[in-house]
XYZ file of C-alpha atoms in Angstrom:
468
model
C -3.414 6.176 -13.409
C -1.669 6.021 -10.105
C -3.635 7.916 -7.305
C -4.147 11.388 -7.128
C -4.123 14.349 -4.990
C -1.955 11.898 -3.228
C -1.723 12.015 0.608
C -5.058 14.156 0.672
C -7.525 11.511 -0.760
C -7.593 9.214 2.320
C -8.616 12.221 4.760
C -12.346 12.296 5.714
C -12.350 16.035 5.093
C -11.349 14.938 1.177
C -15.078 14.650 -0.106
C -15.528 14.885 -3.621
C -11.624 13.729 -3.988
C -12.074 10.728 -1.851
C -14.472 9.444 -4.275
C -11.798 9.247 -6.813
C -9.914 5.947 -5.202
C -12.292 4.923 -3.634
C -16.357 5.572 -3.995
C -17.516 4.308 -0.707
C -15.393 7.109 1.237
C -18.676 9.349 0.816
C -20.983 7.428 2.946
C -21.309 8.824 6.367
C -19.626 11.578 4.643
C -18.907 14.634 7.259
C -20.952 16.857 5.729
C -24.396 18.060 4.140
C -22.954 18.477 0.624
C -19.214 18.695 -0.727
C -18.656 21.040 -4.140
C -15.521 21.136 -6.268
C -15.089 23.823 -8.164
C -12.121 23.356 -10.054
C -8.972 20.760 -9.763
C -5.829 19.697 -11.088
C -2.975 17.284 -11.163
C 0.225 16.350 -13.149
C 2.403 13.593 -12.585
C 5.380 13.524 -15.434
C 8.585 11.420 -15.036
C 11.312 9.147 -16.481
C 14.027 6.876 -15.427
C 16.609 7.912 -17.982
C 16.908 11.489 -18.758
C 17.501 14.044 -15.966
C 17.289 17.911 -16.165
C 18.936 20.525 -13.916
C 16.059 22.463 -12.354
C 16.794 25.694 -14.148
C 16.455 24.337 -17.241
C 12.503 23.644 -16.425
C 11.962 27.420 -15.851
C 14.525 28.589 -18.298
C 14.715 26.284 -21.466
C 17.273 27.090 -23.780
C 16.463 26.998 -27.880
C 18.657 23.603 -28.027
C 19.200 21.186 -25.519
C 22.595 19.952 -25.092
C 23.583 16.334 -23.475
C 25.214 16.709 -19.895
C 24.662 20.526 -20.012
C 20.899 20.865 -20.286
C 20.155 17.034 -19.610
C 21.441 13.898 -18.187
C 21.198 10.170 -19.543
C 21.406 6.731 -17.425
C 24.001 5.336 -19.426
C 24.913 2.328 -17.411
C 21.586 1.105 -15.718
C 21.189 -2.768 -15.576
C 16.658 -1.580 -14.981
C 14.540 -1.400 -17.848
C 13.821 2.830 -18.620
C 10.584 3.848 -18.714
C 8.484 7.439 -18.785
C 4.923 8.260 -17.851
C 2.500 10.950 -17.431
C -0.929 11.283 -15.788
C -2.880 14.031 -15.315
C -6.263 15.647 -14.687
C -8.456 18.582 -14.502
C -11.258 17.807 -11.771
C -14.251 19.694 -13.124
C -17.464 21.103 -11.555
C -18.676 17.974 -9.689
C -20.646 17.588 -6.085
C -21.298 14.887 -3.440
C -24.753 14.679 -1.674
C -24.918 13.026 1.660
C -28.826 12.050 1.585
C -28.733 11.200 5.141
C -26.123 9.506 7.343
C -25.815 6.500 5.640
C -26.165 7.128 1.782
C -24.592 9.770 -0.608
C -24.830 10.382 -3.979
C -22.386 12.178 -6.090
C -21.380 13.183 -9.356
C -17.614 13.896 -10.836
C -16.700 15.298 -13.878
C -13.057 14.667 -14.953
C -10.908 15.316 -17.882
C -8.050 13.121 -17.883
C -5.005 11.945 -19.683
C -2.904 8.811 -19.292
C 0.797 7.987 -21.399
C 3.210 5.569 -20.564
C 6.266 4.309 -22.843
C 9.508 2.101 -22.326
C 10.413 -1.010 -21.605
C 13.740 -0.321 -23.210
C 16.877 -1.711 -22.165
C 19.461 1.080 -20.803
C 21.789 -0.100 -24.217
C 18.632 0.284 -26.914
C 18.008 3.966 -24.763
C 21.530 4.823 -25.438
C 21.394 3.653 -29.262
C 18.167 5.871 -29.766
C 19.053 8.627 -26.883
C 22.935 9.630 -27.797
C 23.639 10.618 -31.356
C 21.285 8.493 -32.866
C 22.318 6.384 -34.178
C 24.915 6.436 -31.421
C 28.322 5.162 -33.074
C 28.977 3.295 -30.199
C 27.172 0.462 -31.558
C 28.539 0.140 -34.761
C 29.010 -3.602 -35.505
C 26.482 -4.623 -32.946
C 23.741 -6.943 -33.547
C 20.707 -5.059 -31.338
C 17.240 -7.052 -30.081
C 14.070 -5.439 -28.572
C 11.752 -8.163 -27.522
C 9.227 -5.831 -27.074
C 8.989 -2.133 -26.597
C 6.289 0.445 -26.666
C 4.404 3.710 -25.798
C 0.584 4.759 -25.530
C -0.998 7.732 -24.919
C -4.988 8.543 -24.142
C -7.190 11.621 -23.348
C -10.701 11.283 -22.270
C -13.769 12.798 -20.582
C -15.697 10.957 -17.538
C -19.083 11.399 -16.681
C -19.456 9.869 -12.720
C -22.450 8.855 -11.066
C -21.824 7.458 -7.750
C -23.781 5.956 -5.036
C -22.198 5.230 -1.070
C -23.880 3.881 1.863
C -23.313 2.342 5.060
C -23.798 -1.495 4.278
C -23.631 -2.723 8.223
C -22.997 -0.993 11.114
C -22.434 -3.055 14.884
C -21.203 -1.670 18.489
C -17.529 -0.986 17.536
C -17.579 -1.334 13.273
C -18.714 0.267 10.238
C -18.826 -1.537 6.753
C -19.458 1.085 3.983
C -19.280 0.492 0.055
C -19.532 2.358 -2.815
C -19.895 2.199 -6.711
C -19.118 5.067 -9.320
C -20.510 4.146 -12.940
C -18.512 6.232 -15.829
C -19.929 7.249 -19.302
C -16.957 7.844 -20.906
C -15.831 10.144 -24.067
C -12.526 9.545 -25.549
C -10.712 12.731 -27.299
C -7.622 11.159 -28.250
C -5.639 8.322 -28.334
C -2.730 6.522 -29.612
C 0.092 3.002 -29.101
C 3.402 1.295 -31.231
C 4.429 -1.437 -29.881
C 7.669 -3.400 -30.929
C 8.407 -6.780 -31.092
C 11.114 -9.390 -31.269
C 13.211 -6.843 -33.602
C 16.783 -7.495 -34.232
C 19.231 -5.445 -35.978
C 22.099 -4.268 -36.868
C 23.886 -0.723 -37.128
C 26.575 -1.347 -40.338
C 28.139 2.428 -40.086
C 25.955 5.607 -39.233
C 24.676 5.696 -42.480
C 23.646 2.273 -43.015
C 21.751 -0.791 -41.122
C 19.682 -3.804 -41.016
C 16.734 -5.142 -39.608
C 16.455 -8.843 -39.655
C 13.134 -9.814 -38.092
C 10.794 -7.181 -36.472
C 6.955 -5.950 -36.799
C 5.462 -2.530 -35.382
C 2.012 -2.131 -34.089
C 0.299 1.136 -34.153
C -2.467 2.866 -34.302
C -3.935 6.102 -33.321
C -7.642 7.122 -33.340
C -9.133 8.847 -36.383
C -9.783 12.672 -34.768
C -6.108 12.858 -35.202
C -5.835 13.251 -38.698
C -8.056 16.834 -38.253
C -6.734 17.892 -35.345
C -7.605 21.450 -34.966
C -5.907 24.594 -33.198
C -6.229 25.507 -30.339
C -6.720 22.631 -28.590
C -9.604 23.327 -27.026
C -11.797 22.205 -30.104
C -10.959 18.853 -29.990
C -12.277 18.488 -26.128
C -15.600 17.439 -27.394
C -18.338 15.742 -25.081
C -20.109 12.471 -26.254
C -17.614 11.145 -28.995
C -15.890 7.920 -28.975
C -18.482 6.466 -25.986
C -17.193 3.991 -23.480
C -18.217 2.708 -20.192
C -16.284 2.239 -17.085
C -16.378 1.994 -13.172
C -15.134 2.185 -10.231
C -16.116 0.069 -7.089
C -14.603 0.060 -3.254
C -15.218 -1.062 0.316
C -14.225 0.542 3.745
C -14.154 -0.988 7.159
C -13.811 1.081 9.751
C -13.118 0.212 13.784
C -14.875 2.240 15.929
C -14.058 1.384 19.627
C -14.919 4.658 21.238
C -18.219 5.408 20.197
C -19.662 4.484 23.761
C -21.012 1.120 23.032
C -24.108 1.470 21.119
C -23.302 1.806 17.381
C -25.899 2.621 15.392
C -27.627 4.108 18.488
C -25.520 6.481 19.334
C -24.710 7.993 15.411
C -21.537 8.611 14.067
C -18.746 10.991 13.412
C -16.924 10.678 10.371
C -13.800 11.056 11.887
C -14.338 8.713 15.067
C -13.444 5.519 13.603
C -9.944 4.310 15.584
C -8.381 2.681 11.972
C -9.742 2.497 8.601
C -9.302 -0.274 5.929
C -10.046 0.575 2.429
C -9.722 -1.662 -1.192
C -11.134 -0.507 -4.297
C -10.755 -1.261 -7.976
C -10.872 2.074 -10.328
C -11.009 2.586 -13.904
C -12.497 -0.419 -15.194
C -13.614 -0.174 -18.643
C -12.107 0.784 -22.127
C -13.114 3.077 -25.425
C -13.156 2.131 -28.734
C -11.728 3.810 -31.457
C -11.481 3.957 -34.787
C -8.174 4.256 -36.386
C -6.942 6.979 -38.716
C -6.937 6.264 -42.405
C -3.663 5.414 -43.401
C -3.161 3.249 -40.076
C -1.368 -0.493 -40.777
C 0.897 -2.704 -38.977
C 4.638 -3.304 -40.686
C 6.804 -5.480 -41.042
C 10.077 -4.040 -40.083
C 12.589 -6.108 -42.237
C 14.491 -4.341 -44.459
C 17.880 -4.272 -45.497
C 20.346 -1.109 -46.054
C 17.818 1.269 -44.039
C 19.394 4.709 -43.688
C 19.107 5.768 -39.386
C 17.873 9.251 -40.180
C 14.610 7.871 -42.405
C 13.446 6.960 -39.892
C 13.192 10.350 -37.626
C 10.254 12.073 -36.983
C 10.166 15.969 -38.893
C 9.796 19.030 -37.127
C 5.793 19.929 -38.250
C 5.324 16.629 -39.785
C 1.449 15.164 -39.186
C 1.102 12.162 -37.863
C -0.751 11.408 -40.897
C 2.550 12.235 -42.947
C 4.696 10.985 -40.472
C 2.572 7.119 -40.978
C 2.311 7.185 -44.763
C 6.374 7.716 -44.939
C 6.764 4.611 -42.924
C 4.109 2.756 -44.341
C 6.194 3.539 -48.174
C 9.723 2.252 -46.536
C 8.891 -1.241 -44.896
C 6.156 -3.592 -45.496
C 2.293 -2.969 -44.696
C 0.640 -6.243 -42.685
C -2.895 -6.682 -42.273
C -4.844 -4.545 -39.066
C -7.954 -4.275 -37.893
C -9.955 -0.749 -38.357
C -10.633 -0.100 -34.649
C -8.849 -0.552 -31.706
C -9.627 -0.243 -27.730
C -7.801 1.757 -25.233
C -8.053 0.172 -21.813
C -8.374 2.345 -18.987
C -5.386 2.371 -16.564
C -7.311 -0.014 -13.855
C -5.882 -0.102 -10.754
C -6.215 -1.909 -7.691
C -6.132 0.440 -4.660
C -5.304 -0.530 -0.571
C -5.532 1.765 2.104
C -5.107 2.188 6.344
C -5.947 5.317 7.817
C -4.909 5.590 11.478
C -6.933 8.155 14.098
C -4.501 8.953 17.223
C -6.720 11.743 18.527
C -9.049 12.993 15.856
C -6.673 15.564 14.116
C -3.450 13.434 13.423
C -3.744 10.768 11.195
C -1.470 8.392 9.736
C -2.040 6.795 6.545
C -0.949 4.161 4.254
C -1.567 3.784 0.772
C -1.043 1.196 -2.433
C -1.619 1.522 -5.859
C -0.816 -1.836 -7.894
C -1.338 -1.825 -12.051
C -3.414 -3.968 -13.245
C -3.309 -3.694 -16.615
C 0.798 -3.081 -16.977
C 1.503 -6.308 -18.860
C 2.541 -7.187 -22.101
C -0.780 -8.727 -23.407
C -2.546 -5.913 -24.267
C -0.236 -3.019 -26.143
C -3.774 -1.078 -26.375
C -4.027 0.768 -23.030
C -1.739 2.808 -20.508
C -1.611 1.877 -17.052
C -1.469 3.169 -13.365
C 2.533 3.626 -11.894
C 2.952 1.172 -9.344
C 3.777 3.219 -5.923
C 3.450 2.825 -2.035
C 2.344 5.795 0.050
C 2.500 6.924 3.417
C 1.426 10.453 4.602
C 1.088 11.484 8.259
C -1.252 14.870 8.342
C -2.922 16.686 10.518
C -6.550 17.863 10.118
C -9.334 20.318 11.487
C -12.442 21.338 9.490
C -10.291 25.026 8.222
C -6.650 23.485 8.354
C -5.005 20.259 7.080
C -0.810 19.811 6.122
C -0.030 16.356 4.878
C 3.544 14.985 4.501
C 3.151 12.496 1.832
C 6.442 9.743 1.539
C 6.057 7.932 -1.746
C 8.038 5.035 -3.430
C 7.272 3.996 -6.969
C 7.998 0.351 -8.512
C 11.205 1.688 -9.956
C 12.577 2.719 -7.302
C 12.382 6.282 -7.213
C 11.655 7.523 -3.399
C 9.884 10.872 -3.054
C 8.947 13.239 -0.077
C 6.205 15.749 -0.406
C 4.095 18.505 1.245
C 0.397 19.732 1.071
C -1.630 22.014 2.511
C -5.086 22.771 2.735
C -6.565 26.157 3.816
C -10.615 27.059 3.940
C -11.663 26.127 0.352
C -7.829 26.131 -1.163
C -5.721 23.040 -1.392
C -2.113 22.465 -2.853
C 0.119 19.964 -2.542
C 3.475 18.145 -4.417
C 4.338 14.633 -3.275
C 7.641 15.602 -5.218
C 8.526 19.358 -2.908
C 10.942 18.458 -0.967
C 12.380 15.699 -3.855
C 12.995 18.528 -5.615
C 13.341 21.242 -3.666
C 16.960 19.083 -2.449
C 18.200 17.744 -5.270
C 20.567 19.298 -8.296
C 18.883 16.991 -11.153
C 15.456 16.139 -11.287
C 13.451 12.916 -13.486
C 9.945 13.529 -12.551
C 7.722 16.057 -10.330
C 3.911 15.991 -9.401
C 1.357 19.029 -8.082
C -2.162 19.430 -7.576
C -4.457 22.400 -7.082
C -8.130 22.622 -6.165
C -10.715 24.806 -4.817
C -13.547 23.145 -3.033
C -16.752 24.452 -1.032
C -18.767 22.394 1.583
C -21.394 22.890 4.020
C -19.327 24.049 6.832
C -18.302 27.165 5.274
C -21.578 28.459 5.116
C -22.955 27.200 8.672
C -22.520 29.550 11.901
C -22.008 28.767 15.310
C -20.525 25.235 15.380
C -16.896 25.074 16.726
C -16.624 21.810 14.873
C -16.952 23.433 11.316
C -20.911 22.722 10.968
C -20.793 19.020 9.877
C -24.157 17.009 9.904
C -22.802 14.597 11.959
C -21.572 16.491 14.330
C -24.727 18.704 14.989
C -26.913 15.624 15.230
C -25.444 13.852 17.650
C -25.648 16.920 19.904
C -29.181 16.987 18.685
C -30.651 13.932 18.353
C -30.719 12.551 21.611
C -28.488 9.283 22.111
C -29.089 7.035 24.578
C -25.448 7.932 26.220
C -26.578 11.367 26.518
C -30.428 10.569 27.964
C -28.646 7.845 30.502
């Protein structure tokens, strides 16, 4: 999962949410305590199809190609889609004393990812399949795939200041995950070739598909809601970071004199997140195939409106050949390796800079989805009631975004897509996040400063600086 709440989760009023890149952000945390009451984000997106904006709000019954929605027909890129979302649930961080914090997250998130489709394969499949165009044509797909995953996590973290000198601050932080997957699912392609005789008629000559999809599936249950079970499918994961911060201004007596959270003069962060995996075990009819097969009729192959994906496997599994497959499978967690800056210029604007690589986005493991690739930056300006953040994002295929956020009192939302798509006829993807938050300052009187810890303490403590 790429980062989110993205151009908000580097500020040091974020709390609970800057825990989520990175868990040493909550040591020397601001405040007493930091509450979230609810959250959410949704990232969707493609690099093929494209929809006028009306159409989101006002879908018509059937969609119809360049009237409802757009195709890259003549890309030389590979096409790929994504989504990543999350509800952040009740979860709190605990600053135990200026150094060490404690907190825990609860999180339900999902994860999909699918592509790796050349633009002629996404025009065979994505213009009146089978599109007529290719009539004749012998086809490959080295490899090709999609994955999907749902899952609860359980996060117990623990922050603290691991050295502090007369102008530094080295913190670090670990979040441990008990995890509990709801559902989850992959097909993977490889080395296929074929060829499309007439619409009615083709032939695969070498090929095998890969799937799988986790047993719950088969008895999936309506509403929704029923299936969001705690404590089924158990996995482990973590997440583990380290900040440096410069601190040139704080009078020359570092750990002497305390520390504001915000006084640092630039701020260097790396983390890893989402380490770990779930194992599953697959539904009942679940094998591999062996995809060569000779006059195969195109629309076999289509997915029915209402079909199960139990019915949906067993028809494939009758028309080509069943291979051998284990029972189980595990879905990887999208593990990603996170780099940030943070630069102070007077202790309400801030400029930040932020990198999310995929580690797990490669072609060995078809088991798993993975974070999107992306490089942020977001000036913003901050005070303990206010903060507006103008995140500027670019993603590994090449898709350049501009975004807004705000945050008032306990209320924050935010789109690193608004102004993307606020300007532009046609839109491929779009992102938002919502969340309301508590923290100590909004129940403390009398402090200008919005009634952090920190704050009060140095005024109360007794410094050296102020004693001289």
């Amino acid at each position: 999962m790429a980062q989110t709440f993205l151009g908000y989760q580097n500020s040091t009023y974020a709390g609970i949410y800057g825990v989520f890149s990175n868990p040493a952000s909550a040591a020397g945390y601001r405040y007493k305590w930091d509450l979230n009451i609810i959250g959410a984000d949704a990232n969707a997106g493609n690099t093929y199809i494209s929809v006028p904006k009306s159409v989101l709000f006002h879908t018509p019954d059937t969609l119809r190609l360049n009237r409802d929605y757009f195709v890259d027909q003549g890309a030389n890129r590979k096409q790929n889609s994504w989504e990543m979302a999350e509800i952040a649930l009740p979860s709190v961080l605990y600053a135990i004393d200026d150094n060490q914090s404690v907190s825990f997250v609860w999180r339900m998130r999902s994860s999909s990812n699918g592509g790796n489709l050349t633009t002629p394969i996404a025009n065979f499949f994505g213009i009146s399949y089978p599109n007529p165009n290719y009539i004749g044509s012998n086809l490959s797909i080295p490899q090709a795939g999609l994955s999907s995953h749902i899952w609860h996590e359980l996060g117990f973290s623990y922050a603290r200041v691991i050295k502090e000198g007369y102008t530094s601050r080295w913190k670090g932080g670990l979040t441990l995950k008990l995890l509990s997957g709801v559902a989850a699912g992959y097909a993977s392609v490889n080395d296929v070739d074929f060829r499309l005789n007439n619409r009615q008629s083709g032939t695969i000559t070498n090929g095998t598909l890969q799937y799988g999809y986790n047993k719950e599936l088969d008895k999936w249950e309506w509403p929704a809601q029923r299936n969001l079970q705690l404590f089924r499918n158990n996995g482990l994961g973590a997440d583990l970071g380290v900040i440096y911060e410069y601190r040139p201004d704080n009078g020359g007596f570092g750990v002497y004199e305390g520390s504001d959270a915000d006084e640092y003069k630039l701020r260097i962060g790396v983390s890893v997140t989402d380490i770990g995996s779930i194992k599953y075990t697959k539904g009942a009819v679940n094998t591999d195939l062996s995809l060569v097969k000779n006059n195969i009729r195109p629309q076999d192959l289509k997915y029915h409106k209402k079909e199960s994906l139990q019915q949906y496997a067993q028809r494939l599994n009758k028309y080509f050949t069943p291979l051998a497959t284990d029972s189980t499978f595990k879905m990887t967690l999208p593990t990603a390796l996170n780099m940030m800056g943070d630069l102070n210029i007077d202790s309400r604007f801030f400029i930040s800079a932020n990198a999310v690589i995929a580690l797990t986005a490669g072609k060995k493991n078809i088991t798993k989805t993975y974070a999107l690739t992306q490089f942020n930056i977001t000036p913003r300006y901050e005070t303990y009631l206010f903060g507006a953040y103008l995140p500027m994002t670019i993603n590994h295929n090449g898709q350049a975004d501009i975004g807004a956020a705000i945050r008032f009192g306990p209320v924050l939302l935010g789109s690193y897509t608004f102004f993307t798509y606020l300007f532009e006829r046609h839109v491929d993807h779009a992102a938002a996040f919502v969340a309301l938050r508590l923290n100590a300052s909004m129940f403390e009187r009398g402090d200008a400063n919005g009634g952090g810890i920190f704050k009060m303490r140095k005024r109360q403590v007794g410094c050296p600086v102020n004693n001289y």
